[in-house]
Coordinates of N, CA, C and O in Angstrom, one line a residue:
X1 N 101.3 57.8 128.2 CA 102.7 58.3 128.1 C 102.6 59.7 127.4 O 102.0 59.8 126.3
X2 N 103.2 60.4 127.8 CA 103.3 61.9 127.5 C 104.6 62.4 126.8 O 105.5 61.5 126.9
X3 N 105.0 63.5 126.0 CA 105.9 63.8 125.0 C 106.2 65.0 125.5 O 105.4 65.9 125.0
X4 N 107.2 65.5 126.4 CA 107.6 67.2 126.9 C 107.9 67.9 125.3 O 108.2 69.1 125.1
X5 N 107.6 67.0 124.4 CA 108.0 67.8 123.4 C 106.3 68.6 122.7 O 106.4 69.2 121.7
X6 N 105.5 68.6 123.0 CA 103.8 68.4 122.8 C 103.0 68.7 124.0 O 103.2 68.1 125.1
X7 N 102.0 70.0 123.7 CA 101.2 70.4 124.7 C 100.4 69.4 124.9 O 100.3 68.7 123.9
X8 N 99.9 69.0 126.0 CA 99.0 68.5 126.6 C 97.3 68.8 126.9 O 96.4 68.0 127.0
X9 N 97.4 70.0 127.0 CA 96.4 70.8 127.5 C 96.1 72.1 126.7 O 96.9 72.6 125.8
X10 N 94.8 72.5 127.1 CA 94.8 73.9 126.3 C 95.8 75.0 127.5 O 96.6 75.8 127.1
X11 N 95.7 74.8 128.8 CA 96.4 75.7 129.6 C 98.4 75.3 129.1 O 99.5 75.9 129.3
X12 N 98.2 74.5 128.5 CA 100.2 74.0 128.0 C 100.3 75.4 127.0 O 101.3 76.2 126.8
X13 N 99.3 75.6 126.4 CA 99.5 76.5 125.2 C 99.3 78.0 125.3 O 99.3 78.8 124.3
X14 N 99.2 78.2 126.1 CA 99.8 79.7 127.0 C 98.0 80.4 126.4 O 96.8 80.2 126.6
X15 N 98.8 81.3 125.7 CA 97.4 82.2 125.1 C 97.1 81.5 123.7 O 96.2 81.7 122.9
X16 N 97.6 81.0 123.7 CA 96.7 80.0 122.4 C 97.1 80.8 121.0 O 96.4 81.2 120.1
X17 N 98.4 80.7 121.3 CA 99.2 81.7 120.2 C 100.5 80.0 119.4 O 101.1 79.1 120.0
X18 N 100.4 80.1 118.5 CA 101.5 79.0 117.9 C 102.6 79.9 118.3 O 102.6 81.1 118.4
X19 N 103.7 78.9 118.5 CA 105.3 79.0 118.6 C 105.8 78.9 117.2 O 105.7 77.9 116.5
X20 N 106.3 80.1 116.7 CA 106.6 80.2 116.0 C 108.4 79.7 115.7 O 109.2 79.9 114.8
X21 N 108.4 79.1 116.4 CA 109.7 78.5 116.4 C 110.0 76.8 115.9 O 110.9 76.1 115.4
X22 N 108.7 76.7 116.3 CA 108.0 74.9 115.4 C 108.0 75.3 113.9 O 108.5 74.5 113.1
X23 N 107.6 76.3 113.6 CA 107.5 76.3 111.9 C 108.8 77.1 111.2 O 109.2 76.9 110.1
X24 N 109.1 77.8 111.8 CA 111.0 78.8 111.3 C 111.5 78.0 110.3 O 111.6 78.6 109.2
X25 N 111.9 76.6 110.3 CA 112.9 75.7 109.7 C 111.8 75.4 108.5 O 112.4 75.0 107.5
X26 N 111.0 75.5 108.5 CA 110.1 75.0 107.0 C 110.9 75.7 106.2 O 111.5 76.8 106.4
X27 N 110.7 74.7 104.7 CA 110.6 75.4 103.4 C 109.8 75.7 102.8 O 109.0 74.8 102.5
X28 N 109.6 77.0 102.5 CA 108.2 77.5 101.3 C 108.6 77.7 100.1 O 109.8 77.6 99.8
X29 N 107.8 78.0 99.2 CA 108.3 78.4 98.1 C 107.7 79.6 97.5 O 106.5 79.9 97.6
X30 N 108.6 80.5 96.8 CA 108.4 81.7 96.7 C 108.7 82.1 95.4 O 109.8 82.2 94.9
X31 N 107.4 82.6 94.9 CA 107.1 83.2 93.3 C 107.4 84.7 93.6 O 107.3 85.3 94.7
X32 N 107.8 85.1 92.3 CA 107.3 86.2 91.9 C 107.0 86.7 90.8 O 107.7 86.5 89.8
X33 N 105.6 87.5 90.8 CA 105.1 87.5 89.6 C 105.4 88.6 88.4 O 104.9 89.7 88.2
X34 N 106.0 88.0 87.9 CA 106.4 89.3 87.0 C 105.6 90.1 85.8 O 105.6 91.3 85.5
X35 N 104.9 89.0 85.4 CA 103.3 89.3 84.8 C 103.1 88.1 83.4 O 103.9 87.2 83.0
X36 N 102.3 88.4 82.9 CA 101.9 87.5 82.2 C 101.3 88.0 80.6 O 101.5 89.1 80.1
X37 N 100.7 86.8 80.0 CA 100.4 87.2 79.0 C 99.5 86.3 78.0 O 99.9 85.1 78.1
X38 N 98.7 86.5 77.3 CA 97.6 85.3 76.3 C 98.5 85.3 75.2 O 99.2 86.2 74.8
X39 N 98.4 83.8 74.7 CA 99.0 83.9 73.2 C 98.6 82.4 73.6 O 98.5 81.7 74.6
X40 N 98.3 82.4 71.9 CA 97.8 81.1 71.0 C 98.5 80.1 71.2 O 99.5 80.2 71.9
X41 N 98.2 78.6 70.6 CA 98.9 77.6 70.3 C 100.3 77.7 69.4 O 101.5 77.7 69.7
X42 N 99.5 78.0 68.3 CA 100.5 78.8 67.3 C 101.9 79.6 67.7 O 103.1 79.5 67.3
X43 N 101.4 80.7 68.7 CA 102.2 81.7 68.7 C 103.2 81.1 69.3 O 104.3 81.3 69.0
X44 N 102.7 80.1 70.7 CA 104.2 79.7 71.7 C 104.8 78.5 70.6 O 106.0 78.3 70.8
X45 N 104.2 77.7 69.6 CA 105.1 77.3 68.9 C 105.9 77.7 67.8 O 106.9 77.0 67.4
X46 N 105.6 78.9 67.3 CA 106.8 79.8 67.2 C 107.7 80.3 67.1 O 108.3 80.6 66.1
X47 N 108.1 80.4 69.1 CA 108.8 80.6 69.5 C 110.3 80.2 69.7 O 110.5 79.0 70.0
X48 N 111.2 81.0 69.6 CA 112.6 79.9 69.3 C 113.8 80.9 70.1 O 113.4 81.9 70.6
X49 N 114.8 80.6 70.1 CA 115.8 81.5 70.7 C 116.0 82.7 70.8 O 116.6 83.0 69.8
X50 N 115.8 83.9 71.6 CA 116.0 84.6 71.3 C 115.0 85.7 71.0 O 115.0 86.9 70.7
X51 N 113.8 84.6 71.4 CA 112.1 85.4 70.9 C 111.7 86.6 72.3 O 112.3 86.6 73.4
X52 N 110.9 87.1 72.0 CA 110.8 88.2 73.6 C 109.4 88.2 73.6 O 108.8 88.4 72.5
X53 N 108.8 88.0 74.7 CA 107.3 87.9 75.0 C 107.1 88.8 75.9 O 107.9 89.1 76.8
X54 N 105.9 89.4 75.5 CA 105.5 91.1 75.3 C 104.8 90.4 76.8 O 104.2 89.3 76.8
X55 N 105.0 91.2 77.9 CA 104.1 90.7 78.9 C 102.8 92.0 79.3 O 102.9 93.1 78.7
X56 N 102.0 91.8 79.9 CA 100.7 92.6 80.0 C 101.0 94.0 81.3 O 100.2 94.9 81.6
X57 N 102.8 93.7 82.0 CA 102.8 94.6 82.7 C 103.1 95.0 82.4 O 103.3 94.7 81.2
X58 N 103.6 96.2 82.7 CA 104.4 97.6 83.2 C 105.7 97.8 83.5 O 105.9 97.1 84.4
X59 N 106.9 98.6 83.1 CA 108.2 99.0 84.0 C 107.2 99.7 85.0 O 106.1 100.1 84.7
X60 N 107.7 99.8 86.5 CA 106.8 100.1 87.3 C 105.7 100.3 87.6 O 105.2 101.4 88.0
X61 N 105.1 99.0 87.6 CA 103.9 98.0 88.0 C 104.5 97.1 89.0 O 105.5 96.5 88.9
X62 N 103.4 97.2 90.1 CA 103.6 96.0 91.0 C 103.8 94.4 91.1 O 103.1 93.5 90.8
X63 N 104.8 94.4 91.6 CA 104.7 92.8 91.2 C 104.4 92.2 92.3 O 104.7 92.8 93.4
X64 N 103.5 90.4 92.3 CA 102.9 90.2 93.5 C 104.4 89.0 94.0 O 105.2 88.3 93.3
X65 N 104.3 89.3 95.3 CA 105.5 88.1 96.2 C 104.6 87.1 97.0 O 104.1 87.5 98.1
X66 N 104.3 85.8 96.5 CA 103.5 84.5 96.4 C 104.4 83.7 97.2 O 105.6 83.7 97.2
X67 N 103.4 82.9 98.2 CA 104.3 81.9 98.7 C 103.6 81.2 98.9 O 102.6 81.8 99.4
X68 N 103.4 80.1 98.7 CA 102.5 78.7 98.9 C 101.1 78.7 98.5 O 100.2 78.1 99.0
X69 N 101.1 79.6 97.2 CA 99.9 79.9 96.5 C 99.4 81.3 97.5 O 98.5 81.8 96.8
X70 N 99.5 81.7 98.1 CA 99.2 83.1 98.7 C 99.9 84.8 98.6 O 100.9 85.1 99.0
X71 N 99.0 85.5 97.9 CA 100.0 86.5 97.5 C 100.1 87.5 98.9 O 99.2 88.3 99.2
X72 N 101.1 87.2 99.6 CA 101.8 87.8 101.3 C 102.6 88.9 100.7 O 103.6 88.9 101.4
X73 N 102.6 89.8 99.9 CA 103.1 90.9 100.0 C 103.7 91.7 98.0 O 104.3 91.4 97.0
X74 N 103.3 92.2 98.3 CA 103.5 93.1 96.7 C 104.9 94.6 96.8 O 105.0 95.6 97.5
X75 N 105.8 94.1 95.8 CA 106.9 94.8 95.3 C 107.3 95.5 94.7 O 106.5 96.0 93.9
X76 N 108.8 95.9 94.5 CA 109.2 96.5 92.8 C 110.6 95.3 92.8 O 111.3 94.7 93.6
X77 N 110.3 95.4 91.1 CA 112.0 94.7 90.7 C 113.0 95.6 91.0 O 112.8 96.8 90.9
X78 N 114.0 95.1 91.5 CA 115.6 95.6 91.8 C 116.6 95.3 91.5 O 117.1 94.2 92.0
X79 N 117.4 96.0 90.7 CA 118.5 95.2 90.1 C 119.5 95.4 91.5 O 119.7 96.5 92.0
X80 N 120.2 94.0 91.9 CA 121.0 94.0 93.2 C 122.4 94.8 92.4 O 122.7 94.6 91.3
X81 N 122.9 95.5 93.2 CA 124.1 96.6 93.4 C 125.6 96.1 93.1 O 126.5 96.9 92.6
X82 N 125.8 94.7 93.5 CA 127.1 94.0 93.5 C 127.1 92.9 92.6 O 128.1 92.3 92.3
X83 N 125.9 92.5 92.1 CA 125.8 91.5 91.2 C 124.6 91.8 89.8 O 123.3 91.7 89.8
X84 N 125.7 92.2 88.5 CA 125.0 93.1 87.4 C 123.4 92.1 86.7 O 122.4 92.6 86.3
X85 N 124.0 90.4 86.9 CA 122.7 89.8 86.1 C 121.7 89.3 87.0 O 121.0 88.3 86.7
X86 N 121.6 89.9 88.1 CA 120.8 89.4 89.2 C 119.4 90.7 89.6 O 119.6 91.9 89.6
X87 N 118.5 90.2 89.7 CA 117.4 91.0 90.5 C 116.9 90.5 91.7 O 116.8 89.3 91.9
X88 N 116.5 91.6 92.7 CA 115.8 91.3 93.9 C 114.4 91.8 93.5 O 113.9 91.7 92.4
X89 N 113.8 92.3 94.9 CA 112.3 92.5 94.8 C 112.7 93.5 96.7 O 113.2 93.2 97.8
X90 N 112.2 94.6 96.1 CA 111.8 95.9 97.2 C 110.0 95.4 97.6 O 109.1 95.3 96.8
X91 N 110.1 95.0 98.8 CA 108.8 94.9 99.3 C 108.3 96.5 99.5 O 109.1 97.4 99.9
X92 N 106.6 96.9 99.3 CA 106.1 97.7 99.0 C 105.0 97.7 100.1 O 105.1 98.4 101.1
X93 N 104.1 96.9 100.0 CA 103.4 95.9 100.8 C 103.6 94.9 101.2 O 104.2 94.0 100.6
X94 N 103.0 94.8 102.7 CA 103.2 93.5 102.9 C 101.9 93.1 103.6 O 101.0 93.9 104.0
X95 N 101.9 92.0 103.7 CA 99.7 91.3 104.3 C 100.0 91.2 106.0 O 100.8 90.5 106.7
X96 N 99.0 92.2 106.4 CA 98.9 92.1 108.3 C 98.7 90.3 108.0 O 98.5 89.8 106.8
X97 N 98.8 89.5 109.1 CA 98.4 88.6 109.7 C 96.8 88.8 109.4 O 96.0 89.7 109.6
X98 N 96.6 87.0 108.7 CA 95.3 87.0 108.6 C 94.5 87.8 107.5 O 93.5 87.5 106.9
X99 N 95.2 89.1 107.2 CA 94.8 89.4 105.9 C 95.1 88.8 104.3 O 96.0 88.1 103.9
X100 N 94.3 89.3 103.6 CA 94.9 88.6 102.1 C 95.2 90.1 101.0 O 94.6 91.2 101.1
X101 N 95.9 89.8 100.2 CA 96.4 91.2 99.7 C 95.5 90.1 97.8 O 95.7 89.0 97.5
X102 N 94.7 91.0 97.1 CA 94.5 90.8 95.8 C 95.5 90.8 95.6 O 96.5 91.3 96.1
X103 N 95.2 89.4 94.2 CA 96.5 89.5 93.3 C 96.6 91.2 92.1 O 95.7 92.0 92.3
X104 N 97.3 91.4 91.4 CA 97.2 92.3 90.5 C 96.2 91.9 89.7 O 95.2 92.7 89.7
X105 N 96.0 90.9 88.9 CA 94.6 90.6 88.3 C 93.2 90.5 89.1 O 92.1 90.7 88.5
X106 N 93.3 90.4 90.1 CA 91.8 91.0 90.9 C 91.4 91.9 91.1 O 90.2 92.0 91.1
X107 N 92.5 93.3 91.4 CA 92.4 94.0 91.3 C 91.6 94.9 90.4 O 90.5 95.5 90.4
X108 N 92.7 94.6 89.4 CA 91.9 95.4 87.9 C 90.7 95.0 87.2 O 90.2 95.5 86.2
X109 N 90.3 93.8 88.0 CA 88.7 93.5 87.6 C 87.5 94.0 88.3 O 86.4 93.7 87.9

């Protein structure tokens, strides 16, 4: 018994390309990295309201755009135009198909 919903064959599957319309509705999840930073045991206990952690980036440094553990494209922060406590992310880069883009820490190693 056969399922019209499911190739059958390698000739069902045209050029042997996925339908991207099977995977559209998934959910991924999506980081962005804003950067990071070392500190002790000590130091994150510390920490209390109101504390500011010095991160290892940059005001204009790239930030990487992660999705399912994969870094698929590198950005800048953006503050959105109509809404004052909100940020977006201006893509900069983005990964051809099949490529992988270094994270910012690979890079600089």
């Amino acid at each position: 018994m056969t399922d019209d919903n499911f190739a059958t064959s390698s000739a069902d599957l045209g050029t042997g390309r996925m339908d991207l319309d099977l995977v559209k509705d998934l959910q991924v999840t999506m980081h962005i990295v804003l950067g990071s930073t070392s500190m002790t045991v000590a130091e994150v206990l510390d920490l209390g309201r109101g504390a500011v952690v010095k991160l290892e980036s940059k005001v204009g440094d790239p930030v990487d755009v992660i999705i399912n553990g994969r870094v698929i494209a590198r950005g800048e922060i953006v503050v959105l135009d109509n809404e004052e406590q909100r940020f977006g992310v201006t893509l900069t880069e983005v990964a051809k198909p099949g490529a992988r883009i270094a994270t910012k820490n690979q890079r600089a190693a």
